mmCIF file with all atom_site columns, C-alpha atoms in Angstrom:
data_model
loop_
_atom_site.group_PDB
_atom_site.id
_atom_site.type_symbol
_atom_site.label_atom_id
_atom_site.label_alt_id
_atom_site.label_comp_id
_atom_site.label_asym_id
_atom_site.label_entity_id
_atom_site.label_seq_id
_atom_site.pdbx_PDB_ins_code
_atom_site.Cartn_x
_atom_site.Cartn_y
_atom_site.Cartn_z
_atom_site.occupancy
_atom_site.B_iso_or_equiv
_atom_site.pdbx_formal_charge
_atom_site.auth_seq_id
_atom_site.auth_comp_id
_atom_site.auth_asym_id
_atom_site.auth_atom_id
_atom_site.pdbx_PDB_model_num
ATOM 1  C CA . MET M 1 1  ? 111.987 137.292 84.414 1.00 47.00 ? 573 MET M CA 1
ATOM 2  C CA . LYS M 1 2  ? 114.444 138.314 81.694 1.00 55.00 ? 574 LYS M CA 1
ATOM 3  C CA . LYS M 1 3  ? 114.591 134.705 80.483 1.00 61.00 ? 575 LYS M CA 1
ATOM 4  C CA . LEU M 1 4  ? 110.831 134.711 79.908 1.00 62.00 ? 576 LEU M CA 1
ATOM 5  C CA . ILE M 1 5  ? 110.758 138.055 78.117 1.00 68.00 ? 577 ILE M CA 1
ATOM 6  C CA . ALA M 1 6  ? 113.484 137.230 75.576 1.00 67.00 ? 578 ALA M CA 1
ATOM 7  C CA . PRO M 1 7  ? 111.645 134.344 73.834 1.00 70.00 ? 579 PRO M CA 1
ATOM 8  C CA . ALA M 1 8  ? 108.436 136.367 73.741 1.00 70.00 ? 580 ALA M CA 1
ATOM 9  C CA . LEU M 1 9  ? 110.243 139.296 72.152 1.00 69.00 ? 581 LEU M CA 1
ATOM 10 C CA . LEU M 1 10 ? 111.977 136.985 69.714 1.00 68.00 ? 582 LEU M CA 1
ATOM 11 C CA . LEU M 1 11 ? 108.648 135.569 68.612 1.00 68.00 ? 583 LEU M CA 1
ATOM 12 C CA . ALA M 1 12 ? 107.166 139.059 68.361 1.00 68.00 ? 584 ALA M CA 1
ATOM 13 C CA . VAL M 1 13 ? 110.050 140.116 66.120 1.00 65.00 ? 585 VAL M CA 1
ATOM 14 C CA . ALA M 1 14 ? 110.231 136.951 64.012 1.00 63.00 ? 586 ALA M CA 1
ATOM 15 C CA . VAL M 1 15 ? 106.559 136.614 63.138 1.00 63.00 ? 587 VAL M CA 1
ATOM 16 C CA . PRO M 1 16 ? 105.846 139.998 61.555 1.00 63.00 ? 588 PRO M CA 1
ATOM 17 C CA . LEU M 1 17 ? 109.286 140.438 60.003 1.00 56.00 ? 589 LEU M CA 1
ATOM 18 C CA . SER M 1 18 ? 109.636 137.026 58.415 1.00 48.00 ? 590 SER M CA 1
ATOM 19 C CA . ALA M 1 19 ? 108.865 137.072 54.733 1.00 46.00 ? 591 ALA M CA 1
ATOM 20 C CA . CYS M 1 20 ? 107.098 134.484 52.650 1.00 54.00 ? 592 CYS M CA 1
ATOM 21 C CA . SER M 1 21 ? 110.120 132.285 52.129 1.00 68.00 ? 593 SER M CA 1
ATOM 22 C CA . THR M 1 22 ? 112.185 130.089 54.378 1.00 74.00 ? 594 THR M CA 1
ATOM 23 C CA . LEU M 1 23 ? 115.540 131.647 53.508 1.00 76.00 ? 595 LEU M CA 1
ATOM 24 C CA . THR M 1 24 ? 114.390 135.224 54.015 1.00 78.00 ? 596 THR M CA 1
ATOM 25 C CA . GLY M 1 25 ? 112.596 134.263 57.220 1.00 78.00 ? 597 GLY M CA 1
ATOM 26 C CA . ALA M 1 26 ? 115.755 132.618 58.530 1.00 83.00 ? 598 ALA M CA 1
ATOM 27 C CA . GLY M 1 27 ? 117.848 135.677 57.697 1.00 84.00 ? 599 GLY M CA 1
ATOM 28 C CA . VAL M 1 28 ? 115.434 138.099 59.316 1.00 83.00 ? 600 VAL M CA 1
ATOM 29 C CA . GLY M 1 29 ? 115.012 135.822 62.324 1.00 85.00 ? 601 GLY M CA 1
ATOM 30 C CA . ALA M 1 30 ? 118.770 135.473 62.782 1.00 87.00 ? 602 ALA M CA 1
ATOM 31 C CA . ALA M 1 31 ? 119.240 139.241 62.633 1.00 88.00 ? 603 ALA M CA 1
ATOM 32 C CA . GLY M 1 32 ? 116.384 139.810 65.051 1.00 86.00 ? 604 GLY M CA 1
ATOM 33 C CA . GLY M 1 33 ? 117.629 137.117 67.419 1.00 85.00 ? 605 GLY M CA 1
ATOM 34 C CA . ALA M 1 34 ? 121.163 138.503 67.429 1.00 88.00 ? 606 ALA M CA 1
ATOM 35 C CA . GLY M 1 35 ? 119.873 142.027 68.054 1.00 85.00 ? 607 GLY M CA 1
ATOM 36 C CA . LEU M 1 36 ? 117.593 140.873 70.840 1.00 83.00 ? 608 LEU M CA 1
ATOM 37 C CA . ALA M 1 37 ? 120.392 138.877 72.479 1.00 85.00 ? 609 ALA M CA 1
ATOM 38 C CA . ALA M 1 38 ? 122.720 141.869 72.297 1.00 85.00 ? 610 ALA M CA 1
ATOM 39 C CA . ALA M 1 39 ? 120.069 144.155 73.793 1.00 83.00 ? 611 ALA M CA 1
ATOM 40 C CA . THR M 1 40 ? 119.445 141.782 76.711 1.00 82.00 ? 612 THR M CA 1
ATOM 41 C CA . ASN M 1 41 ? 123.139 141.026 77.345 1.00 85.00 ? 613 ASN M CA 1
ATOM 42 C CA . GLY M 1 42 ? 122.695 137.458 76.136 1.00 84.00 ? 614 GLY M CA 1
ATOM 43 C CA . ASP M 1 43 ? 124.815 135.271 73.889 1.00 86.00 ? 615 ASP M CA 1
ATOM 44 C CA . VAL M 1 44 ? 124.581 136.793 70.396 1.00 86.00 ? 616 VAL M CA 1
ATOM 45 C CA . GLU M 1 45 ? 125.527 133.546 68.626 1.00 87.00 ? 617 GLU M CA 1
ATOM 46 C CA . LYS M 1 46 ? 122.815 131.569 70.402 1.00 87.00 ? 618 LYS M CA 1
ATOM 47 C CA . GLY M 1 47 ? 120.307 134.356 69.778 1.00 85.00 ? 619 GLY M CA 1
ATOM 48 C CA . ALA M 1 48 ? 121.107 134.328 66.071 1.00 88.00 ? 620 ALA M CA 1
ATOM 49 C CA . ALA M 1 49 ? 120.806 130.540 65.926 1.00 87.00 ? 621 ALA M CA 1
ATOM 50 C CA . VAL M 1 50 ? 117.459 130.476 67.714 1.00 87.00 ? 622 VAL M CA 1
ATOM 51 C CA . GLY M 1 51 ? 116.184 133.404 65.664 1.00 85.00 ? 623 GLY M CA 1
ATOM 52 C CA . GLY M 1 52 ? 117.292 131.774 62.437 1.00 86.00 ? 624 GLY M CA 1
ATOM 53 C CA . VAL M 1 53 ? 115.477 128.557 63.235 1.00 86.00 ? 625 VAL M CA 1
ATOM 54 C CA . GLY M 1 54 ? 112.369 130.438 64.366 1.00 85.00 ? 626 GLY M CA 1
ATOM 55 C CA . GLY M 1 55 ? 112.388 132.602 61.255 1.00 82.00 ? 627 GLY M CA 1
ATOM 56 C CA . ALA M 1 56 ? 112.814 129.597 58.992 1.00 84.00 ? 628 ALA M CA 1
ATOM 57 C CA . VAL M 1 57 ? 109.884 127.843 60.629 1.00 83.00 ? 629 VAL M CA 1
ATOM 58 C CA . VAL M 1 58 ? 107.676 130.915 60.365 1.00 79.00 ? 630 VAL M CA 1
ATOM 59 C CA . GLY M 1 59 ? 108.771 131.493 56.778 1.00 75.00 ? 631 GLY M CA 1
ATOM 60 C CA . THR M 1 60 ? 107.883 127.908 55.902 1.00 77.00 ? 632 THR M CA 1
ATOM 61 C CA . VAL M 1 61 ? 104.489 128.081 57.582 1.00 76.00 ? 633 VAL M CA 1
ATOM 62 C CA . VAL M 1 62 ? 103.603 131.443 56.021 1.00 72.00 ? 634 VAL M CA 1
ATOM 63 C CA . ASP M 1 63 ? 104.743 130.365 52.561 1.00 65.00 ? 635 ASP M CA 1
#
């Protein structure tokens, strides 16, 4: 169950916090992903990588 909640929370954090640019979205997504991974006892590096990619994608789409 925890594996299903983490991606949903990551998306919930990345979408509203990502700004209108790819670089800012990637930075916010990486920070959110690392924080979420740390909170769920996951791998912080992987969380930051996934969050960074997700934030960059959202930043590109929003911009």
